[in-house]
Short mmCIF file of C-alpha atoms and ligand atoms in Angstrom, two decimals:
data_model
loop_
_atom_site.label_atom_id
_atom_site.label_comp_id
_atom_site.label_asym_id
_atom_site.label_seq_id
_atom_site.Cartn_x
_atom_site.Cartn_y
_atom_site.Cartn_z
CA MET A 21 91.21 -56.35 79.47
CA GLN A 22 88.30 -58.73 80.22
CA THR A 23 86.03 -58.00 83.19
CA ASP A 24 82.29 -57.58 83.68
CA THR A 25 82.79 -54.13 85.13
CA ARG A 26 81.66 -51.33 82.83
CA ARG A 27 84.50 -49.14 81.67
CA ALA A 28 84.24 -45.48 80.75
CA LEU A 29 86.86 -43.40 78.98
CA ILE A 30 86.69 -39.65 79.59
CA THR A 31 88.60 -37.06 77.59
CA GLY A 32 88.84 -33.80 79.52
CA ILE A 33 88.80 -35.66 82.85
CA THR A 34 90.83 -32.90 84.54
CA GLY A 35 88.16 -30.28 83.79
CA GLN A 36 85.11 -29.22 85.80
CA ASP A 37 82.72 -31.72 84.18
CA GLY A 38 85.32 -34.48 83.94
CA SER A 39 85.83 -34.52 87.69
CA TYR A 40 82.10 -34.60 88.51
CA LEU A 41 81.41 -37.23 85.86
CA THR A 42 84.19 -39.37 87.32
CA GLU A 43 82.54 -39.20 90.73
CA TRP A 44 79.14 -40.04 89.24
CA LEU A 45 80.49 -43.07 87.35
CA LEU A 46 82.52 -44.36 90.30
CA GLY A 47 79.33 -44.20 92.35
CA ARG A 48 77.75 -46.56 89.81
CA GLY A 49 80.57 -49.07 89.92
CA TYR A 50 82.36 -48.05 86.73
CA GLU A 51 86.05 -48.41 86.13
CA VAL A 52 87.02 -44.93 84.94
CA HIS A 53 89.86 -44.15 82.52
CA GLY A 54 90.77 -40.56 81.83
CA MET A 55 92.93 -38.98 79.17
CA VAL A 56 95.26 -36.26 80.42
CA ARG A 57 97.32 -34.06 78.13
CA ARG A 58 100.97 -33.50 78.69
CA SER A 59 101.92 -30.39 80.63
CA SER A 60 105.14 -29.25 82.29
CA SER A 61 103.17 -29.20 85.52
CA PRO A 62 100.13 -31.53 85.49
CA CYS A 63 96.87 -29.90 86.54
CA LEU A 64 95.16 -32.64 88.56
CA GLY A 65 93.67 -30.48 91.34
CA ARG A 66 90.05 -31.44 90.65
CA LEU A 67 90.93 -35.15 90.74
CA ALA A 68 93.15 -35.13 93.82
CA HIS A 69 90.50 -36.93 95.88
CA LEU A 70 89.92 -39.59 93.20
CA THR A 71 93.37 -40.89 92.27
CA PRO A 72 94.62 -44.38 93.21
CA GLU A 73 96.79 -42.71 95.87
CA SER A 74 93.76 -41.22 97.62
CA LEU A 75 91.35 -44.10 96.99
CA GLY A 76 93.78 -46.88 97.81
CA VAL A 77 94.51 -50.00 95.80
CA GLY A 78 90.82 -50.48 94.99
CA GLY A 79 90.77 -47.12 93.26
CA ARG A 80 89.08 -47.35 89.91
CA VAL A 81 90.49 -44.27 88.14
CA THR A 82 93.34 -44.73 85.71
CA LEU A 83 94.91 -41.76 83.96
CA HIS A 84 96.46 -42.08 80.50
CA ALA A 85 98.57 -39.58 78.57
CA GLY A 86 96.99 -38.33 75.35
CA ASP A 87 95.90 -35.32 73.35
CA MET A 88 92.97 -34.52 71.05
CA GLY A 89 95.54 -33.52 68.45
CA ASP A 90 97.08 -36.98 68.27
CA ALA A 91 95.03 -39.40 66.17
CA GLY A 92 97.35 -42.37 66.64
CA GLY A 93 97.42 -41.98 70.41
CA LEU A 94 93.61 -41.77 70.55
CA ALA A 95 93.29 -44.95 68.50
CA ARG A 96 95.73 -46.83 70.72
CA LEU A 97 94.02 -45.56 73.87
CA VAL A 98 90.56 -46.70 72.78
CA GLN A 99 91.89 -50.16 71.90
CA GLU A 100 93.88 -50.46 75.13
CA VAL A 101 91.01 -49.43 77.42
CA ALA A 102 88.26 -51.15 75.37
CA PRO A 103 85.63 -48.90 76.96
CA HIS A 104 81.88 -49.45 76.90
CA GLU A 105 81.29 -45.70 76.98
CA VAL A 106 83.39 -42.76 75.79
CA TYR A 107 82.66 -39.21 76.97
CA ASN A 108 84.32 -36.51 74.86
CA LEU A 109 84.61 -33.54 77.23
CA ALA A 110 88.03 -32.30 76.10
CA ALA A 111 87.99 -28.87 74.50
CA GLN A 112 89.48 -25.43 74.35
CA SER A 113 86.35 -24.38 76.19
CA HIS A 114 86.73 -20.61 76.52
CA VAL A 115 84.60 -18.70 74.01
CA GLY A 116 86.58 -15.45 74.38
CA VAL A 117 89.92 -17.20 73.85
CA SER A 118 88.60 -18.83 70.67
CA PHE A 119 88.58 -15.42 68.93
CA ASP A 120 92.34 -15.17 69.53
CA GLN A 121 93.10 -18.86 68.85
CA PRO A 122 90.59 -19.95 66.21
CA THR A 123 92.82 -22.48 64.43
CA TYR A 124 93.83 -24.20 67.64
CA THR A 125 90.22 -24.22 68.81
CA ALA A 126 89.08 -25.80 65.55
CA ASP A 127 91.80 -28.43 65.73
CA VAL A 128 90.99 -29.52 69.29
CA ASN A 129 87.22 -29.04 69.37
CA ALA A 130 86.24 -29.98 65.81
CA VAL A 131 88.91 -32.18 64.22
CA GLY A 132 89.75 -33.59 67.67
CA ALA A 133 86.21 -34.94 67.96
CA LEU A 134 86.55 -36.48 64.50
CA ARG A 135 89.86 -38.09 65.46
CA LEU A 136 88.21 -39.63 68.51
CA ILE A 137 85.19 -40.85 66.56
CA GLU A 138 87.53 -42.45 64.02
CA ALA A 139 89.43 -44.10 66.89
CA ILE A 140 86.12 -45.49 68.17
CA ARG A 141 85.28 -46.78 64.70
CA GLY A 142 88.57 -48.71 64.55
CA GLY A 143 88.23 -49.71 68.21
CA GLN A 144 84.80 -51.22 67.68
CA ASP A 145 86.16 -53.37 64.85
CA ALA A 146 89.11 -54.53 66.95
CA ILE A 147 87.09 -55.16 70.14
CA GLY A 148 84.15 -56.69 68.33
CA ARG A 149 81.39 -54.72 70.06
CA GLN A 150 79.75 -51.31 70.07
CA ILE A 151 81.13 -48.38 72.09
CA ARG A 152 78.65 -45.71 73.16
CA PHE A 153 79.80 -42.13 72.56
CA TYR A 154 78.86 -38.83 74.22
CA GLN A 155 79.78 -35.53 72.54
CA ALA A 156 79.84 -32.37 74.64
CA SER A 157 77.83 -30.03 72.43
CA SER A 158 76.92 -26.58 73.63
CA SER A 159 74.20 -23.94 73.74
CA GLU A 160 76.79 -21.79 71.93
CA LEU A 161 75.56 -23.62 68.80
CA PHE A 162 72.38 -21.53 69.00
CA GLY A 163 74.36 -18.27 69.14
CA ARG A 164 72.15 -15.59 67.63
CA VAL A 165 68.96 -17.28 68.71
CA SER A 166 65.91 -17.30 66.48
CA GLU A 167 63.47 -18.38 69.19
CA SER A 168 63.29 -18.70 72.95
CA PRO A 169 63.44 -21.02 74.76
CA GLN A 170 65.83 -23.00 72.57
CA THR A 171 64.97 -26.65 71.88
CA GLU A 172 66.56 -29.50 69.95
CA SER A 173 64.93 -28.16 66.76
CA THR A 174 65.99 -24.50 67.12
CA PRO A 175 68.26 -23.55 64.18
CA PHE A 176 71.98 -23.16 64.92
CA HIS A 177 73.78 -19.83 64.34
CA PRO A 178 77.11 -19.91 66.23
CA ARG A 179 78.73 -16.57 67.08
CA SER A 180 82.34 -17.54 67.83
CA PRO A 181 85.13 -19.78 66.53
CA TYR A 182 84.36 -21.95 69.57
CA GLY A 183 80.72 -22.28 68.54
CA VAL A 184 81.61 -22.99 64.92
CA ALA A 185 84.08 -25.71 65.94
CA LYS A 186 81.53 -27.28 68.29
CA LEU A 187 79.01 -27.23 65.45
CA TYR A 188 81.33 -29.39 63.35
CA ALA A 189 81.79 -31.84 66.24
CA HIS A 190 78.03 -31.95 66.72
CA TRP A 191 77.26 -32.66 63.08
CA ILE A 192 80.04 -35.23 62.60
CA THR A 193 78.58 -37.12 65.58
CA VAL A 194 75.07 -36.92 64.12
CA ASN A 195 76.39 -37.92 60.68
CA SER A 196 78.27 -40.94 62.05
CA ARG A 197 75.10 -41.99 63.87
CA GLU A 198 72.97 -41.58 60.77
CA SER A 199 75.56 -43.53 58.78
CA GLY A 200 74.65 -46.44 61.00
CA TRP A 201 77.86 -47.30 62.81
CA LEU A 202 78.03 -44.95 65.83
CA HIS A 203 75.90 -45.04 68.98
CA GLY A 204 76.55 -41.32 69.44
CA SER A 205 74.56 -38.81 71.48
CA CYS A 206 75.11 -35.07 71.78
CA GLY A 207 74.29 -33.18 74.96
CA ILE A 208 73.48 -29.60 74.04
CA LEU A 209 74.38 -28.28 77.47
CA PHE A 210 73.69 -24.75 78.58
CA ASN A 211 76.12 -23.04 80.94
CA HIS A 212 76.75 -25.02 84.08
CA GLU A 213 78.87 -23.90 86.98
CA SER A 214 80.23 -25.04 90.33
CA PRO A 215 83.02 -24.29 92.79
CA ARG A 216 85.24 -26.26 90.35
CA ARG A 217 84.49 -23.91 87.45
CA GLY A 218 87.58 -22.46 85.78
CA GLU A 219 88.45 -19.03 87.11
CA ALA A 220 88.31 -17.39 83.65
CA PHE A 221 84.57 -18.01 83.27
CA VAL A 222 82.37 -15.18 84.40
CA THR A 223 80.53 -16.82 87.32
CA ARG A 224 83.67 -18.07 88.99
CA LYS A 225 85.52 -14.84 88.24
CA ILE A 226 82.73 -13.02 90.09
CA THR A 227 82.43 -15.36 93.10
CA ARG A 228 86.19 -15.46 93.53
CA ALA A 229 86.33 -11.66 93.48
CA VAL A 230 83.39 -11.28 95.88
CA ALA A 231 85.13 -13.51 98.43
CA ARG A 232 88.50 -11.78 98.07
CA ILE A 233 86.97 -8.28 98.19
CA SER A 234 85.07 -9.17 101.36
CA LEU A 235 88.38 -10.06 103.06
CA GLY A 236 90.27 -7.06 101.72
CA LEU A 237 92.43 -9.13 99.36
CA GLN A 238 91.14 -7.39 96.22
CA LYS A 239 89.63 -3.96 95.53
CA LYS A 240 87.86 -4.08 92.16
CA LEU A 241 86.46 -6.54 89.62
CA SER A 242 86.85 -5.84 85.89
CA LEU A 243 84.11 -7.25 83.67
CA GLY A 244 82.85 -6.90 80.11
CA ASN A 245 79.24 -7.26 79.00
CA LEU A 246 76.94 -7.26 82.05
CA ASP A 247 73.77 -7.50 79.95
CA ALA A 248 74.37 -10.95 78.46
CA LEU A 249 71.69 -13.43 79.53
CA ARG A 250 72.56 -17.03 80.37
CA ASP A 251 70.75 -20.14 81.54
CA TRP A 252 73.00 -21.19 84.42
CA GLY A 253 72.77 -24.65 85.97
CA TYR A 254 74.84 -26.77 88.35
CA ALA A 255 77.55 -29.03 86.89
CA PRO A 256 76.88 -32.10 89.12
CA ASP A 257 73.25 -32.12 87.88
CA TYR A 258 74.42 -31.92 84.27
CA VAL A 259 76.91 -34.82 84.29
CA GLU A 260 74.04 -37.06 85.38
CA ALA A 261 72.27 -36.14 82.13
CA MET A 262 75.36 -37.14 80.11
CA TRP A 263 75.28 -40.60 81.65
CA LEU A 264 71.53 -40.96 81.19
CA MET A 265 71.90 -40.26 77.45
CA LEU A 266 74.28 -43.20 77.05
CA GLN A 267 71.95 -45.55 78.94
CA GLN A 268 69.31 -45.20 76.19
CA ASP A 269 69.09 -47.94 73.57
CA ASP A 270 68.61 -45.30 70.88
CA PRO A 271 71.18 -42.51 70.67
CA ASP A 272 69.80 -38.98 70.34
CA ASP A 273 70.50 -35.31 71.09
CA TYR A 274 69.18 -33.47 74.13
CA VAL A 275 69.05 -29.90 75.42
CA ILE A 276 70.14 -29.78 79.07
CA ALA A 277 69.16 -26.52 80.76
CA THR A 278 67.17 -25.05 83.64
CA GLY A 279 64.66 -23.07 81.55
CA GLU A 280 65.52 -19.85 83.45
CA THR A 281 67.70 -17.00 82.24
CA ARG A 282 69.57 -14.31 84.21
CA SER A 283 71.93 -11.52 83.28
CA VAL A 284 75.58 -11.31 84.28
CA ARG A 285 74.52 -8.20 86.24
CA GLU A 286 71.97 -10.23 88.20
CA PHE A 287 74.61 -12.83 88.99
CA CYS A 288 76.83 -10.02 90.33
CA GLU A 289 74.02 -8.56 92.41
CA LYS A 290 73.26 -11.93 94.04
CA ALA A 291 76.89 -12.90 94.57
CA PHE A 292 77.97 -9.59 96.15
CA GLY A 293 74.68 -9.52 98.09
CA ARG A 294 75.47 -12.90 99.62
CA LEU A 295 78.28 -11.20 101.58
CA GLY A 296 76.35 -7.97 102.21
CA LEU A 297 78.10 -5.99 99.45
CA ASP A 298 76.68 -3.74 96.70
CA TYR A 299 78.15 -4.86 93.35
CA ARG A 300 77.93 -1.33 91.89
CA GLU A 301 80.71 -0.17 94.22
CA PHE A 302 83.23 -2.72 92.95
CA ILE A 303 82.70 -3.40 89.26
CA GLU A 304 84.72 -1.69 86.56
CA CYS A 305 83.87 -2.00 82.90
CA ASP A 306 86.79 -3.11 80.71
CA PRO A 307 86.07 -2.79 76.95
CA ARG A 308 88.75 -5.40 76.23
CA LEU A 309 86.54 -8.02 77.89
CA PHE A 310 83.71 -7.56 75.39
CA ARG A 311 83.60 -10.15 72.59
CA PRO A 312 83.77 -9.29 68.87
CA ALA A 313 80.46 -11.11 68.43
CA GLU A 314 78.29 -11.84 71.45
CA VAL A 315 75.60 -14.36 72.32
CA ASP A 316 73.03 -12.04 73.90
CA LEU A 317 70.48 -14.53 75.19
CA LEU A 318 70.41 -18.20 76.08
CA CYS A 319 67.45 -19.97 77.65
CA GLY A 320 66.96 -23.69 77.09
CA SER A 321 63.95 -25.97 77.30
CA PRO A 322 64.81 -29.26 79.06
CA THR A 323 61.40 -30.74 78.16
CA LYS A 324 62.73 -33.58 75.98
CA ALA A 325 65.33 -34.55 78.60
CA ARG A 326 62.67 -34.56 81.28
CA GLU A 327 60.23 -36.65 79.26
CA ARG A 328 62.69 -39.15 77.74
CA LEU A 329 65.50 -39.33 80.29
CA GLY A 330 63.59 -38.47 83.45
CA TRP A 331 66.18 -35.74 84.05
CA LYS A 332 65.58 -32.43 85.78
CA PRO A 333 67.87 -29.88 87.40
CA ARG A 334 67.90 -29.89 91.20
CA MET A 335 69.92 -26.79 92.08
CA THR A 336 68.25 -23.35 92.09
CA PHE A 337 69.94 -20.20 90.80
CA ASP A 338 70.15 -18.73 94.32
CA GLY A 339 71.55 -22.03 95.61
CA LEU A 340 74.18 -22.09 92.87
CA VAL A 341 75.37 -18.56 93.62
CA ALA A 342 75.47 -19.23 97.36
CA THR A 343 77.37 -22.52 96.90
CA MET A 344 80.00 -20.86 94.74
CA VAL A 345 80.43 -17.77 96.94
CA ASP A 346 80.70 -19.87 100.09
CA ALA A 347 83.32 -22.18 98.55
CA ASP A 348 85.35 -19.20 97.33
CA LEU A 349 85.10 -17.55 100.73
CA GLU A 350 86.67 -20.65 102.23
CA LEU A 351 89.45 -20.53 99.63
CA ALA A 352 90.02 -16.81 100.20
CA ARG A 353 90.22 -17.32 103.98
CA ARG A 354 93.01 -19.84 103.48
CA GLU A 355 94.68 -17.37 101.16
CA SER A 356 94.36 -14.66 103.77
CA ASP A 357 95.73 -16.92 106.53
CA CYS A 358 98.76 -17.80 104.41
CA GLY A 359 99.34 -14.27 103.18
CA GLY A 360 99.53 -15.33 99.51
CA VAL A 361 97.40 -15.74 96.42
CA PHE A 362 95.80 -19.17 96.25
CA SER A 363 94.43 -20.85 93.21
CA ASP A 364 92.53 -24.11 93.37
CA GLY A 365 94.07 -25.12 90.07
CA THR A 366 90.98 -24.44 87.98
P1 NAP B 5 87.01 -27.30 81.20
O1 NAP B 5 86.90 -27.24 82.68
O2 NAP B 5 87.65 -26.20 80.47
O3 NAP B 5 87.76 -28.68 80.84
C1 NAP B 5 88.25 -28.92 79.55
C2 NAP B 5 89.06 -30.18 79.57
O4 NAP B 5 89.61 -30.43 78.24
C3 NAP B 5 90.28 -30.14 80.52
O5 NAP B 5 90.43 -31.41 81.11
C4 NAP B 5 91.43 -29.87 79.56
O6 NAP B 5 92.69 -30.30 80.04
C5 NAP B 5 90.98 -30.71 78.37
N1 NAP B 5 91.69 -30.38 77.13
C6 NAP B 5 91.81 -29.17 76.54
N2 NAP B 5 92.52 -29.28 75.41
C7 NAP B 5 92.86 -30.57 75.28
C8 NAP B 5 93.62 -31.31 74.33
N3 NAP B 5 94.18 -30.72 73.27
N4 NAP B 5 93.76 -32.64 74.51
C9 NAP B 5 93.22 -33.25 75.60
N5 NAP B 5 92.52 -32.61 76.54
C10 NAP B 5 92.34 -31.28 76.38
O7 NAP B 5 85.55 -27.51 80.56
P2 NAP B 5 84.18 -28.01 81.24
O8 NAP B 5 83.45 -26.82 81.75
O9 NAP B 5 84.46 -29.16 82.13
O10 NAP B 5 83.39 -28.50 79.96
C11 NAP B 5 83.50 -29.84 79.47
C12 NAP B 5 83.10 -29.88 78.00
O11 NAP B 5 81.75 -29.44 77.86
C13 NAP B 5 83.92 -28.99 77.08
O12 NAP B 5 84.01 -29.66 75.84
C14 NAP B 5 83.08 -27.73 76.94
O13 NAP B 5 83.36 -27.09 75.71
C15 NAP B 5 81.68 -28.34 76.96
N6 NAP B 5 80.62 -27.47 77.48
C16 NAP B 5 80.76 -26.87 78.70
C17 NAP B 5 79.71 -26.12 79.20
C18 NAP B 5 79.82 -25.44 80.54
O14 NAP B 5 79.02 -24.55 80.81
N7 NAP B 5 80.74 -25.86 81.41
C19 NAP B 5 78.51 -25.98 78.45
C20 NAP B 5 78.41 -26.64 77.24
C21 NAP B 5 79.46 -27.39 76.75
P3 NAP B 5 93.61 -29.35 80.98
O15 NAP B 5 93.11 -29.55 82.38
O16 NAP B 5 94.96 -29.89 80.74
O17 NAP B 5 93.42 -27.94 80.50
N1 GDD B 6 84.56 -15.01 80.73
C1 GDD B 6 84.10 -13.76 80.94
N2 GDD B 6 84.88 -12.86 81.58
N3 GDD B 6 82.85 -13.46 80.48
C2 GDD B 6 82.39 -12.21 80.73
C3 GDD B 6 83.15 -11.25 81.41
C4 GDD B 6 84.46 -11.58 81.85
O1 GDD B 6 85.19 -10.78 82.43
N4 GDD B 6 82.40 -10.11 81.50
C5 GDD B 6 81.23 -10.37 80.93
N5 GDD B 6 81.23 -11.64 80.44
C6 GDD B 6 80.11 -12.26 79.70
C7 GDD B 6 80.52 -12.88 78.36
O2 GDD B 6 80.64 -11.87 77.35
C8 GDD B 6 79.36 -13.84 78.14
O3 GDD B 6 78.28 -13.15 77.54
C9 GDD B 6 78.96 -14.26 79.55
O4 GDD B 6 79.60 -13.33 80.46
C10 GDD B 6 79.36 -15.68 79.92
O5 GDD B 6 80.74 -15.84 79.64
P1 GDD B 6 81.52 -17.17 80.10
O6 GDD B 6 81.35 -17.40 81.54
O7 GDD B 6 82.91 -17.05 79.57
O8 GDD B 6 80.71 -18.35 79.38
P2 GDD B 6 80.19 -18.51 77.88
O9 GDD B 6 78.69 -18.45 77.94
O10 GDD B 6 80.87 -17.64 76.94
O11 GDD B 6 80.65 -20.01 77.55
C11 GDD B 6 80.47 -21.05 78.50
O12 GDD B 6 79.21 -21.66 78.29
C12 GDD B 6 79.07 -22.32 77.02
C13 GDD B 6 77.65 -22.90 76.97
O13 GDD B 6 76.75 -21.88 76.61
C14 GDD B 6 81.62 -22.04 78.34
O14 GDD B 6 81.56 -22.98 79.36
C15 GDD B 6 81.53 -22.80 77.01
O15 GDD B 6 82.52 -23.84 76.98
C16 GDD B 6 80.12 -23.41 76.92
O16 GDD B 6 79.98 -24.12 75.68
#
């Protein structure tokens, strides 16, 4: 494949971040290739507006079958696409689920990243040039935080099998970089949300419930720990930071965050308030939704990203909540009109 167009390969393209990153890269003239895992019913809802069918013949998104568990397939994919940039967004990304599926989570999130890095190593030799690599690290690495706000030099203390697996992926990226053969950067991203957020994550679970309750489609919302504090940003702002990291001549690691922290309770208050509801009337506490080990507080400092990448978040917390509630209200109205339960496929 020989063109001057820059090519990006995204694992996890069907996810929240994968879909926004695809839009961002298309807007910059990239040819985008995405890896999609096999499923009995493919989950392409977030990409429906980006496929060759919707973009026409000039569409620049190509989907390839593959899985983070399959080393040979990853190696073949990297050589076939010959990308300039690889973004590793694929993961079992639910922290709560990782306590029930720790081995699977480690295989996909930790060893999967290693498989991909090894595929890039072989790919670089075959293609004869460097491939830039982005690893989706996480504020979950900080876990039981020893200082606040958290920066690139804050010690890691993960509190879940998800966090431990992501720690391996982070360090194997750093190690490959320090070994001199990988242009690898890790984005230590704090929580980021959007109307495309998966429905099992707390923000989306709340905004979806608020919208449905307001239309009489649902009565109550069951939640776990309302006191956890998170630094919530907006996913479209955050994918821009991923791209900026790979445009630097020197690879490095960056905290991407807003610098503000709010509790789950505060998110509920704002989200229900948006539709004139009092959250206290609708929330039920379900002990099964508490985690065996919790991350109590996350608050990141984006200072390095601002100074070196020129990146800063644009969306406010209030704007984020309003955007998500309004989008879910629209979805719930369609649900109400059709008399059935809708899911947007997230
Ligand atoms: P997401 O919506 O859950 O998307 C995860 C993606 O990974 C999906 O495309 C999923 O495919 C894919 N995937 C899962 N297992 C796979 C496997 N075995 N092989 C190939 N693909 C697989 O996650 P996100 O919110 O976009 O997050 C993107 C990345 O950033 C993840 O690595 C996450 O851990 C990390 N991260 C997220 C946040 C955040 O707040 N969103 C913060 C820090 C780090 P299916 O569609 O088939 O399930
Ligand atoms: N999911 C969920 N569901 N979380 C709940 C619930 C509930 O019913 N009730 C309370 N919570 C609390 C969790 O205990 C946690 O403290 C907080 O809400 C946020 O949970 P999630 O939205 O599931 O996100 P997360 O912070 O655990 O993980 C997300 O952010 C990480 C970055 O810090 C995920 O996107 C990870 O992939 C990402 O790395």
